[in-house]
Coordinates of C-alpha atoms in Angstrom, one line a residue:
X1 CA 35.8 3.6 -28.6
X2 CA 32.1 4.0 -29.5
X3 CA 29.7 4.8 -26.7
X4 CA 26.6 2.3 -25.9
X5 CA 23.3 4.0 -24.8
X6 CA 21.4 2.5 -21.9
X7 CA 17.9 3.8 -22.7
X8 CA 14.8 4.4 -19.8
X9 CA 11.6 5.2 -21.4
X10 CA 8.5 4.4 -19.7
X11 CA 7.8 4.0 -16.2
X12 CA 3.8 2.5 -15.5
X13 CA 5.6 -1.3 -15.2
X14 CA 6.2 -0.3 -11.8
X15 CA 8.3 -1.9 -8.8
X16 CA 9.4 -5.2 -10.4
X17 CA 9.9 -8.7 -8.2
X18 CA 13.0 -9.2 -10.0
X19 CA 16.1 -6.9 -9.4
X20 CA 17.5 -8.0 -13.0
X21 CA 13.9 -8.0 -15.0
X22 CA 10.3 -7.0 -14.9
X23 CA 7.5 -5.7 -17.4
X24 CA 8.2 -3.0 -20.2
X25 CA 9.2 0.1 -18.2
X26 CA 9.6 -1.4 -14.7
X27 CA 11.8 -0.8 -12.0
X28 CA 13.6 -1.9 -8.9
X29 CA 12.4 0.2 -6.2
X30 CA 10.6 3.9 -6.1
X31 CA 8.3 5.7 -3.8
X32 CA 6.1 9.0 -3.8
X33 CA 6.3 8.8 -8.2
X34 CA 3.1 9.4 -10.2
X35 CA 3.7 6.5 -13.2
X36 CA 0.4 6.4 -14.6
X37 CA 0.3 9.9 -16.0
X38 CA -1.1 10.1 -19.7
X39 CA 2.3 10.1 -21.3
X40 CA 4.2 7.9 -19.7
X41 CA 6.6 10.7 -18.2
X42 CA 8.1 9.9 -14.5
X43 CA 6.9 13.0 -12.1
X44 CA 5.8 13.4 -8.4
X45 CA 2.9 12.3 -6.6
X46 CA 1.0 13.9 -4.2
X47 CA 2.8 14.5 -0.8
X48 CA 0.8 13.3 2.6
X49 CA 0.3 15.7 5.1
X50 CA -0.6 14.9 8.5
X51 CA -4.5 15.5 9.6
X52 CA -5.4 14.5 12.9
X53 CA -3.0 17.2 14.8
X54 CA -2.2 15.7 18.0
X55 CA -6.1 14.2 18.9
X56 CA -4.8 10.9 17.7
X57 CA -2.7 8.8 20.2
X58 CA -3.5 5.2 19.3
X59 CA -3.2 3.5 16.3
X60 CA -6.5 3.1 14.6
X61 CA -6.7 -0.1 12.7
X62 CA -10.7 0.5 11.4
X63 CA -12.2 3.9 9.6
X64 CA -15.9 3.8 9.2
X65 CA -17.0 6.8 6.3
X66 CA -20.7 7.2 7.6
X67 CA -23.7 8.4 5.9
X68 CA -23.8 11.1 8.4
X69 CA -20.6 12.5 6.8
X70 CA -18.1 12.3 9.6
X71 CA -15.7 9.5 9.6
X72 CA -14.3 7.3 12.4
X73 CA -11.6 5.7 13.3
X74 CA -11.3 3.0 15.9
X75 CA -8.1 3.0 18.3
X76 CA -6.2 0.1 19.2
X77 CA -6.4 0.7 22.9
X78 CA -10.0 1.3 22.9
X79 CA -10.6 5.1 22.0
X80 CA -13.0 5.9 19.0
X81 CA -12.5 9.3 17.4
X82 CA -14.4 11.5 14.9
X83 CA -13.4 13.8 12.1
X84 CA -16.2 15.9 11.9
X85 CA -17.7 16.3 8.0
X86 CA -18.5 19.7 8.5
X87 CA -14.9 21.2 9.5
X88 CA -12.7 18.4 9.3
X89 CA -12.0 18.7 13.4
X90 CA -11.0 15.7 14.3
X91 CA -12.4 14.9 18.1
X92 CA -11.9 12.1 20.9
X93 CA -15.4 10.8 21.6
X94 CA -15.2 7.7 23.0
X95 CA -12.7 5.3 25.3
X96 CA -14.0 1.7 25.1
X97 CA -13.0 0.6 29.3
X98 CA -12.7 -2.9 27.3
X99 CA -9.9 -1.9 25.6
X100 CA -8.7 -2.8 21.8
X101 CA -11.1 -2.4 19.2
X102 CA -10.4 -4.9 16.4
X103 CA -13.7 -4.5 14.3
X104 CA -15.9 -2.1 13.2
X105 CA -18.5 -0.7 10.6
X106 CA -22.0 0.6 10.0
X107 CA -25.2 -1.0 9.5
X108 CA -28.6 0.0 9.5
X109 CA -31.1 -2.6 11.1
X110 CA -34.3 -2.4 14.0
X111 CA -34.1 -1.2 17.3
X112 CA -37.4 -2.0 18.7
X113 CA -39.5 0.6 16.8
X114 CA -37.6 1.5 14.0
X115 CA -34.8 0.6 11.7
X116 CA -31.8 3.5 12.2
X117 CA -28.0 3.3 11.4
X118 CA -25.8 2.1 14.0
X119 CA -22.2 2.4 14.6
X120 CA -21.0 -1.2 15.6
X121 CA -17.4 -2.0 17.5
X122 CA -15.6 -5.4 18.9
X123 CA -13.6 -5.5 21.5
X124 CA -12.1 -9.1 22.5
X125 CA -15.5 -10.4 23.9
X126 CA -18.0 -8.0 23.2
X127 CA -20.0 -6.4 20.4
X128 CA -21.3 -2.8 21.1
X129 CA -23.0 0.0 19.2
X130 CA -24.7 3.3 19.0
X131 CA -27.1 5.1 17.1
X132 CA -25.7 6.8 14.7
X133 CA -27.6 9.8 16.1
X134 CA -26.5 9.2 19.0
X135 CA -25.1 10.8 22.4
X136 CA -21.8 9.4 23.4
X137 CA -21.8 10.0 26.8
X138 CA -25.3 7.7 27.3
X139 CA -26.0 6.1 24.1
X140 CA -23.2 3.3 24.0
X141 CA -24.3 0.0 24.5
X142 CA -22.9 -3.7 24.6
X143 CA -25.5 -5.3 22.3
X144 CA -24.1 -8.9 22.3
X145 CA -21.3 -10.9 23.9
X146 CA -19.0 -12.7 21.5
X147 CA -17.0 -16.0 21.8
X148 CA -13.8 -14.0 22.0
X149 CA -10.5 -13.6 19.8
X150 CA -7.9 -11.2 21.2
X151 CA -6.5 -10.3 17.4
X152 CA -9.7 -9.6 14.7
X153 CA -13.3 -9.2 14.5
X154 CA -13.2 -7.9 11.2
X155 CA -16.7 -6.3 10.1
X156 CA -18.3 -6.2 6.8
X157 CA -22.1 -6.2 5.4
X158 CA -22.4 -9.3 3.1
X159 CA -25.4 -10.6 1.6
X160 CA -27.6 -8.2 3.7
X161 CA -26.5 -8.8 7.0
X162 CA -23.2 -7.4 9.6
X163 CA -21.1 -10.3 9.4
X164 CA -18.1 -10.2 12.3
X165 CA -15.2 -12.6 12.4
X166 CA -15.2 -14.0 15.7
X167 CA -12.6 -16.6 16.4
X168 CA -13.2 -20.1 14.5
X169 CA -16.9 -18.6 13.8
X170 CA -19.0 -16.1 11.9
X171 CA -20.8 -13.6 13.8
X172 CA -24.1 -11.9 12.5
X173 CA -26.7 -9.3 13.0
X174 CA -29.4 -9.3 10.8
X175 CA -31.9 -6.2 9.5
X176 CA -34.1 -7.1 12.2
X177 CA -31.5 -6.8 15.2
X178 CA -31.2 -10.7 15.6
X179 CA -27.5 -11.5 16.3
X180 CA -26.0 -15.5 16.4
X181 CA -22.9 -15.9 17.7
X182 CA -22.2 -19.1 15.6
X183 CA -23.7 -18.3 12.1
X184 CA -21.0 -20.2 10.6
X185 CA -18.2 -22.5 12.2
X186 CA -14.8 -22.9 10.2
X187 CA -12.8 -25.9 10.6
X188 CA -11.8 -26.4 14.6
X189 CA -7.7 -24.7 14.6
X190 CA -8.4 -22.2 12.0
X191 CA -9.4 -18.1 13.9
X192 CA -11.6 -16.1 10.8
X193 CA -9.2 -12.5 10.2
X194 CA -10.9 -10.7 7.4
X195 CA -13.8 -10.3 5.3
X196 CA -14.7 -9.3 1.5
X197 CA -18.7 -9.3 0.5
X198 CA -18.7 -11.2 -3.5
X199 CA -21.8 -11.3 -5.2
X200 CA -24.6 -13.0 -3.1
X201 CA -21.7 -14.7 -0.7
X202 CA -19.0 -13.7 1.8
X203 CA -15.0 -14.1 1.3
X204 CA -13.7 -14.9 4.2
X205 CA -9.8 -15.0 4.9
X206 CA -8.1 -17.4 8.2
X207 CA -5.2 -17.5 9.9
X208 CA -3.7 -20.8 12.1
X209 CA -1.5 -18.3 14.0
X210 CA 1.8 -16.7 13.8
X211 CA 3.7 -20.0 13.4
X212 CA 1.8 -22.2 11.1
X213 CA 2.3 -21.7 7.2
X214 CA -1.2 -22.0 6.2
X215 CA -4.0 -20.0 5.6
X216 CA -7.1 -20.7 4.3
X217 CA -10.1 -18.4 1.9
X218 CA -13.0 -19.8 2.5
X219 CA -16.8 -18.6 0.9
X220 CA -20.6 -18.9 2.5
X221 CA -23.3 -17.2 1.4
X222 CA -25.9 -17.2 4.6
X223 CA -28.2 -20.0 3.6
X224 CA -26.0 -23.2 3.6
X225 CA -25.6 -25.0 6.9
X226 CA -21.4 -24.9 6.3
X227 CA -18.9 -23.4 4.0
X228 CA -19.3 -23.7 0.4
X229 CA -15.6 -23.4 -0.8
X230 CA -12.7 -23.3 0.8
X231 CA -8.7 -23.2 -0.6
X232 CA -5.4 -23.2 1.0
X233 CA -2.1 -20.7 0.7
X234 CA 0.8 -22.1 2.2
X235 CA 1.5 -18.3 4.2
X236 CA 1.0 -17.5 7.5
X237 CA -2.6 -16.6 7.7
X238 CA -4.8 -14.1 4.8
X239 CA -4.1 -10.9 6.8
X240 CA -6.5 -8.5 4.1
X241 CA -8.8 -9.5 1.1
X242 CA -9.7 -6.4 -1.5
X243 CA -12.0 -6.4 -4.6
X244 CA -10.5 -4.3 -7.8
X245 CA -10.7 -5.7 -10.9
X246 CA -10.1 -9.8 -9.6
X247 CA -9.9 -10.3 -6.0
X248 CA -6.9 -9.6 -4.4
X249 CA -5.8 -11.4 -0.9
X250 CA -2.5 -10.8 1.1
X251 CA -1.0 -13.5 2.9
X252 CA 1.7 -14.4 5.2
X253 CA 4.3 -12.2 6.5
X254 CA 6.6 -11.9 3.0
X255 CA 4.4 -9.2 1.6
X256 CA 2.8 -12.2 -0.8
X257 CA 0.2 -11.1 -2.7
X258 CA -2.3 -13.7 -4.0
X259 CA -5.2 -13.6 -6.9
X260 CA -8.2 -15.6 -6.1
X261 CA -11.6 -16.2 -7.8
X262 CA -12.8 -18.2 -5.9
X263 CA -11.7 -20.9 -8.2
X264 CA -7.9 -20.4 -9.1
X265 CA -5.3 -19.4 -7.0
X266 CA -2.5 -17.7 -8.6
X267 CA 0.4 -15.6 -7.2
X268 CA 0.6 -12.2 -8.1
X269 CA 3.5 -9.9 -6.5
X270 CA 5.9 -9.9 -3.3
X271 CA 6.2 -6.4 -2.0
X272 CA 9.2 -5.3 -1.4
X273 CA 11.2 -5.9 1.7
X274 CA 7.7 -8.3 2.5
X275 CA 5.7 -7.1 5.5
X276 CA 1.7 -7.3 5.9
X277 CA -1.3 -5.9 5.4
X278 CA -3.7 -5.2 8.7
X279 CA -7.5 -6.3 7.6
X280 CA -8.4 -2.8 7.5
X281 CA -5.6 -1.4 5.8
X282 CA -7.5 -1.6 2.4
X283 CA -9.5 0.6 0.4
X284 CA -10.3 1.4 -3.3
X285 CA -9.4 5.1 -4.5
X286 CA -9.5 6.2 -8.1
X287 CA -9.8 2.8 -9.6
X288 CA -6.5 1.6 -7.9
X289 CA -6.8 -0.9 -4.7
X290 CA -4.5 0.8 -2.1
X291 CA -2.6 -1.3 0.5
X292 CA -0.4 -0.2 3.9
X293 CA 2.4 -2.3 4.5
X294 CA 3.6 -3.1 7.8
X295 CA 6.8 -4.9 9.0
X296 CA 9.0 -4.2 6.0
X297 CA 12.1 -1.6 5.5
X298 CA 9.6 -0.3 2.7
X299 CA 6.8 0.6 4.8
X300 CA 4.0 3.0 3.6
X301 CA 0.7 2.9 0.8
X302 CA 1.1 0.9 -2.1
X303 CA -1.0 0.4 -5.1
X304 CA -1.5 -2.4 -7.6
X305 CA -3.7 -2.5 -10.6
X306 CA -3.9 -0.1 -13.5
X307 CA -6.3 2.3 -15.0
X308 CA -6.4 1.4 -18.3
X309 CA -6.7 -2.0 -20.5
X310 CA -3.8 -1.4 -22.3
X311 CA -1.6 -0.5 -19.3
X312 CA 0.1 -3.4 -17.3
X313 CA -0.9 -4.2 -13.7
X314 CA 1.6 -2.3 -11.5
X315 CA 2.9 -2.0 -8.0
X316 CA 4.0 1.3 -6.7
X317 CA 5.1 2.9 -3.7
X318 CA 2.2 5.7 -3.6
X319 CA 2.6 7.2 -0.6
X320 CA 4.8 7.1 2.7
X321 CA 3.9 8.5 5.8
X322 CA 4.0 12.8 6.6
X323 CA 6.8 12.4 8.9
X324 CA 8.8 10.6 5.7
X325 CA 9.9 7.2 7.5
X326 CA 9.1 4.4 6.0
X327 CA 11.0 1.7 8.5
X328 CA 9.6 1.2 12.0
X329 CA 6.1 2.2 10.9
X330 CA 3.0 0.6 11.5
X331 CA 0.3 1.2 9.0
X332 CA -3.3 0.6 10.8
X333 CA -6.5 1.3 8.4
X334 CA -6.5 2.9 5.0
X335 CA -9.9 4.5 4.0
X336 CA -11.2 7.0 1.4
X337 CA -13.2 9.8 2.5
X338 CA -14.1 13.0 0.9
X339 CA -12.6 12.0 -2.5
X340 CA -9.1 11.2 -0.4
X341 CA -6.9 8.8 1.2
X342 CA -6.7 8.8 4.8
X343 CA -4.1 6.6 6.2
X344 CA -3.4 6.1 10.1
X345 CA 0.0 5.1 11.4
X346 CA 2.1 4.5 14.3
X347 CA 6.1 5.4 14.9
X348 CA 7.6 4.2 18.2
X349 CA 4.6 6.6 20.9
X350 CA 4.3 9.1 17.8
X351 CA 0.6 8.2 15.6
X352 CA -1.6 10.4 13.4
X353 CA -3.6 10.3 10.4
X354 CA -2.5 11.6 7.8
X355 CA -4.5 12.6 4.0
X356 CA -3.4 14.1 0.5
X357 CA -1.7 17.5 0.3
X358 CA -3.4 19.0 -3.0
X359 CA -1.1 21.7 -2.9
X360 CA 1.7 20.3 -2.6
X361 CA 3.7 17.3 -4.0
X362 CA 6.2 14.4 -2.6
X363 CA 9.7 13.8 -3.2
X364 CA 10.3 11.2 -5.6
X365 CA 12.8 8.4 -6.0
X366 CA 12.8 6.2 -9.2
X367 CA 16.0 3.3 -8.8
X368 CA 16.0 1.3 -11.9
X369 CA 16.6 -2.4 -12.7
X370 CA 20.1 -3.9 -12.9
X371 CA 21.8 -3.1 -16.5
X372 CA 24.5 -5.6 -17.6
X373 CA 23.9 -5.1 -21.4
X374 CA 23.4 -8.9 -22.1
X375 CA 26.9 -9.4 -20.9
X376 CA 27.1 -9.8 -17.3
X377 CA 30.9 -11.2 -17.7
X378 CA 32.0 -7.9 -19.6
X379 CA 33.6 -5.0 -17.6
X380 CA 31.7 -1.6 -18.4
X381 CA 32.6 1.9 -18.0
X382 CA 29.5 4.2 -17.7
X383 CA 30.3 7.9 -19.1
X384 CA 27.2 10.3 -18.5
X385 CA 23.5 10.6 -18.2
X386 CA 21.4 12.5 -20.3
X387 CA 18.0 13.5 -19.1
X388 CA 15.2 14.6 -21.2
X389 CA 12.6 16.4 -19.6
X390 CA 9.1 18.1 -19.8
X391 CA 10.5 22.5 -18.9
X392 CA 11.7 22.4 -15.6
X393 CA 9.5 24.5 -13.5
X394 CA 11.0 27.1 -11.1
X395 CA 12.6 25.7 -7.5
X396 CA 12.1 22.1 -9.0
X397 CA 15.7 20.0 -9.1
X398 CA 16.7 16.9 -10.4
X399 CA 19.7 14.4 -9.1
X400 CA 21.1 11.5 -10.5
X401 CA 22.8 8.8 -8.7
X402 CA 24.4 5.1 -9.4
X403 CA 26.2 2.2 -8.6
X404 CA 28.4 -0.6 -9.8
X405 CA 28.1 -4.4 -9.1
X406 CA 25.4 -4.1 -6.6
X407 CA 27.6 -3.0 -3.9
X408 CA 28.4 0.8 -1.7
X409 CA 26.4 3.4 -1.5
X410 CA 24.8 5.3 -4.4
X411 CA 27.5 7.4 -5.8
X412 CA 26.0 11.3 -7.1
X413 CA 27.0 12.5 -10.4
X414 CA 27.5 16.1 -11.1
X415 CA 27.1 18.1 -14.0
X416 CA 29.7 19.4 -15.8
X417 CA 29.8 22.8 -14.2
X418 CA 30.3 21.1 -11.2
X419 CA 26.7 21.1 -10.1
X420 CA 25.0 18.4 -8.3
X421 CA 21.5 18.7 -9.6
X422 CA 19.7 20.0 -13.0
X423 CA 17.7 22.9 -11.8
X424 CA 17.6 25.3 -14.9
X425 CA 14.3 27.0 -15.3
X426 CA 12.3 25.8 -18.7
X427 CA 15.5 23.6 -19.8
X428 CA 14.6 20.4 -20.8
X429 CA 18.3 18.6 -21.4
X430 CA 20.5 17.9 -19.0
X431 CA 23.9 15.8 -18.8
X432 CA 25.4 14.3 -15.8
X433 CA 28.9 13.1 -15.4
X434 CA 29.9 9.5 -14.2
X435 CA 33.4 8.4 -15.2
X436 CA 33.6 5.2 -13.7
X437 CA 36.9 4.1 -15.4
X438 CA 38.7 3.7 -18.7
X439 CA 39.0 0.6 -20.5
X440 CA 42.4 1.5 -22.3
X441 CA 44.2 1.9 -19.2
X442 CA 45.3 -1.1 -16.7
X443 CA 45.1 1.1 -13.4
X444 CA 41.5 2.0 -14.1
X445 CA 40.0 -1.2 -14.3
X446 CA 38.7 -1.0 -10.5
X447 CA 36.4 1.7 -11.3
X448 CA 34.4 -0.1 -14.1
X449 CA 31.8 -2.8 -13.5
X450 CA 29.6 -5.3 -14.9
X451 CA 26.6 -4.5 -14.1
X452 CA 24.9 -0.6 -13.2
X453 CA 22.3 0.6 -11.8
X454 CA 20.4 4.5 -11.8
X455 CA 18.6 6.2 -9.5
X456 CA 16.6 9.4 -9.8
X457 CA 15.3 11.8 -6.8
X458 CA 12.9 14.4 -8.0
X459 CA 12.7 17.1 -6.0
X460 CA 9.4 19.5 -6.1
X461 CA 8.3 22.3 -4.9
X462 CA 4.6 23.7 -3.6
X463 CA 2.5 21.4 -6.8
X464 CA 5.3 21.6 -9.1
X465 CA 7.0 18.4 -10.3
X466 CA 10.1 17.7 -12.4
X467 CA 8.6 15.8 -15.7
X468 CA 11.5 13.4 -16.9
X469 CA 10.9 11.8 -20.8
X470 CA 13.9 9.8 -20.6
X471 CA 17.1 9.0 -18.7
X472 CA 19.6 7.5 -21.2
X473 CA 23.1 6.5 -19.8
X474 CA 26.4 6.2 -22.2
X475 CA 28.9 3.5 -21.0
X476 CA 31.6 1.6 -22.9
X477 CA 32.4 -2.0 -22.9
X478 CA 36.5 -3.1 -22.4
X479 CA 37.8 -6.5 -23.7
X480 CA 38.8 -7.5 -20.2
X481 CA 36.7 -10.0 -18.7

């Protein structure tokens, strides 16, 4: 019987929301791939490694990159640390006696003779800074008292003043040090989570609480007594609001991902296995809005947009954390510093920071969509795989895997020497066995199925990727329904 060829070319579609369907070269579920190299090929990203050492014991859900070149990361039992821009030593400066900080950022304004940058923080009631200059063993000071909100005070300079969620209202310090606790009041019910600066107005993002489906976006711009816009999503509160090239705000607890401009809703993308996004788990890197997922099976930094017209807008798993888990994690503030990612986590008592390895790259794992050939009811037998690849580089391996009807574990093919992965230095074919059954014989018929599926882990080594072209799969149909 004549084979059938089950053709993968092109891979920048990205993690589809449908297991069946998605965009022109989209797939089911990856992490750690590079899909938007120049040629469309499927290789490795860059791996995380893990930066902090063992200075970092909380989770830090805010970075603030500050003009002084150090960055810092606020804990969420109180403790402020700093990664020094001269030798990257990261350092425990400060432990708030107040407890969780759940806000912070830098802003320059007047304190009483002249105007100098200050680091700001929130804890639950009260708003405290230093000067940027600073000595943290005298210099830390409670500047204001706020109305109080035990999960965000979100921070942000918006229309050229420190705006601070604070329960049902806006916070502000101005460039003159004025602060009002009550610059703007949302609707009574509603508790202001997170914050994105548009044009000569603030974004603002609000949640009811954990057990009412709706949350609201809402815009001011300073000057109006109220609100100017507001719009509803029927999620569980915005939880994270990011500016690429449209607005992007997560919502709810079902990884929902929703564009807004301020005008028309629309829903975008469900990440996979759903999960959240903490308010300060955002951050802009190389053109692509980065996002760290928490409560999901799928846990780690994801990336949606693209970075070129022609290219469609993709999700993909870009990074999971160093220690390679990506269920049970908690993903706390995402930041770019230095030209790189820094991501902080949490595992059970175990948390760091972690950053890009340059020198060395991820293992990857590409699972395509669900092939049925157009004929769902037909039984299929599936014969090899053929890879096509850019030269293998030295130490770098390849492994296929697949399954049948959705069900068991992924099943490994080997090669037909017997080999379980392609790992021949400057070859760029390889073919994988599979044998899943033969139509022309009754006894057979439980290893065929009707629908297929292929997975491909890429394993590197040091900066060296496997580069695959294709992955092309041969399978036969039988006349038995």
């Amino acid at each position: 019987m004549e084979l059938n060829a089950y053709k993968i070319r092109g891979f920048k579609g990205g993690i589809a929301d449908d297991a069946y369907k998605g965009v022109l070269g989209s797939f089911r579920f990856g992490y750690g791939l590079n899909i938007r190299s120049e040629n469309d090929t499927l290789k490795c990203n860059q791996a995380l490694k893990k930066d902090s050492g063992s200075v970092v014991t909380d989770l830090i859900l805010f970075f603030v990159t500050a003009i002084n070149g150090n960055l810092y990361g606020f804990g969420n039992t109180g403790k402020i640390y700093r990664r020094n821009g001269s030798d990257s030593v990261w350092s425990l400066v400060y432990t708030d006696p107040d407890g969780a900080i759940t806000g912070a950022a830098e802003y320059t304004n007047w304190n009483g003779s002249n105007y100098v940058p200050f680091l700001y923080w929130a804890t639950e009631t009260k708003l405290k800074r230093i000067p940027l200059s600073g000595d943290w063993s005298t210099d830390v000071s409670t500047f204001a008292n706020l109305n109080g909100d035990p999960g965000s005070h979100t921070m942000t300079m918006a229309v050229g003043v420190l705006m601070i969620c604070d329960g049902q209202y806006l916070a502000l310090v101005d460039y003159e040090g004025n602060f009002n606790d009550k610059a703007l009041d949302i609707v009574p019910g509603n508790r202001t989570k997170c914050l994105l600066p548009q044009d000569a107005m603030v974004i603002i993002g609000s949640t009811r609480g954990p057990k009412i489906e709706e949350g609201w976006l809402w815009t001011w711009d300073k000057i109006k007594p109220s609100w100017i816009v507001r719009r509803m999503i029927a999620e569980k509160g915005i939880n994270a609001l990011i500016q690429s090239e449209f607005i992007i705000a997560q919502a709810g607890i079902s990884g929902s991902l929703y564009y807004w401009d301020t005008a028309n809703l629309v829903p975008l993308k469900k990440l996979p296995g759903g999960g959240w996004v903490e308010p300060g788990a955002v951050a802009n890197f190389k053109g692509l809005p980065l996002l760290g997922v928490t409560g999901s099976n799928k846990c780690g930094v994801y990336s949606y947009g693209r970075l070129n017209k022609n290219d469609p807008y993709a999700l993909n798993l870009e990074y999971i954390p160093s220690h390679g888990k990506m269920e049970g994690v908690s993903i706390g503030a995402i930041t770019v510093h230095g030209d790189a990612p820094f991501v902080a986590w949490k595992d059970g008592s175990t948390y760091g920071v972690d950053t890009v390895d340059d020198t060395k790259k991820a293992i990857g794992r590409y699972e395509g969509l669900v092939f049925d050939a157009g004929n769902p009811f037909v039984q299929k037998s599936y014969r090899f795989v053929k890879l096509l690849t850019k030269p293998l580089p030295q130490d770098c391996s390849i492994e296929i895997y697949y399954r049948l009807n959705e069900s068991g574990d992924w099943l490994k093919a080997v090669m037909e020497d017997g080999a379980e992965s392609f790992d021949k230095v400057g070859k760029t074919k390889a073919v994988f066995t599979i044998e899943t059954g033969d139509p022309d014989e009754e006894d057979e018929e439980d290893g065929m199925g009707e629908t297929y599926e292929v997975a491909v882990t890429l394993i590197p080594t040091g900066n060296e990727t496997p580069d695959i072209v294709a992955v092309t799969t041969l399978f036969e149909s039988a006349e038995l329904l």
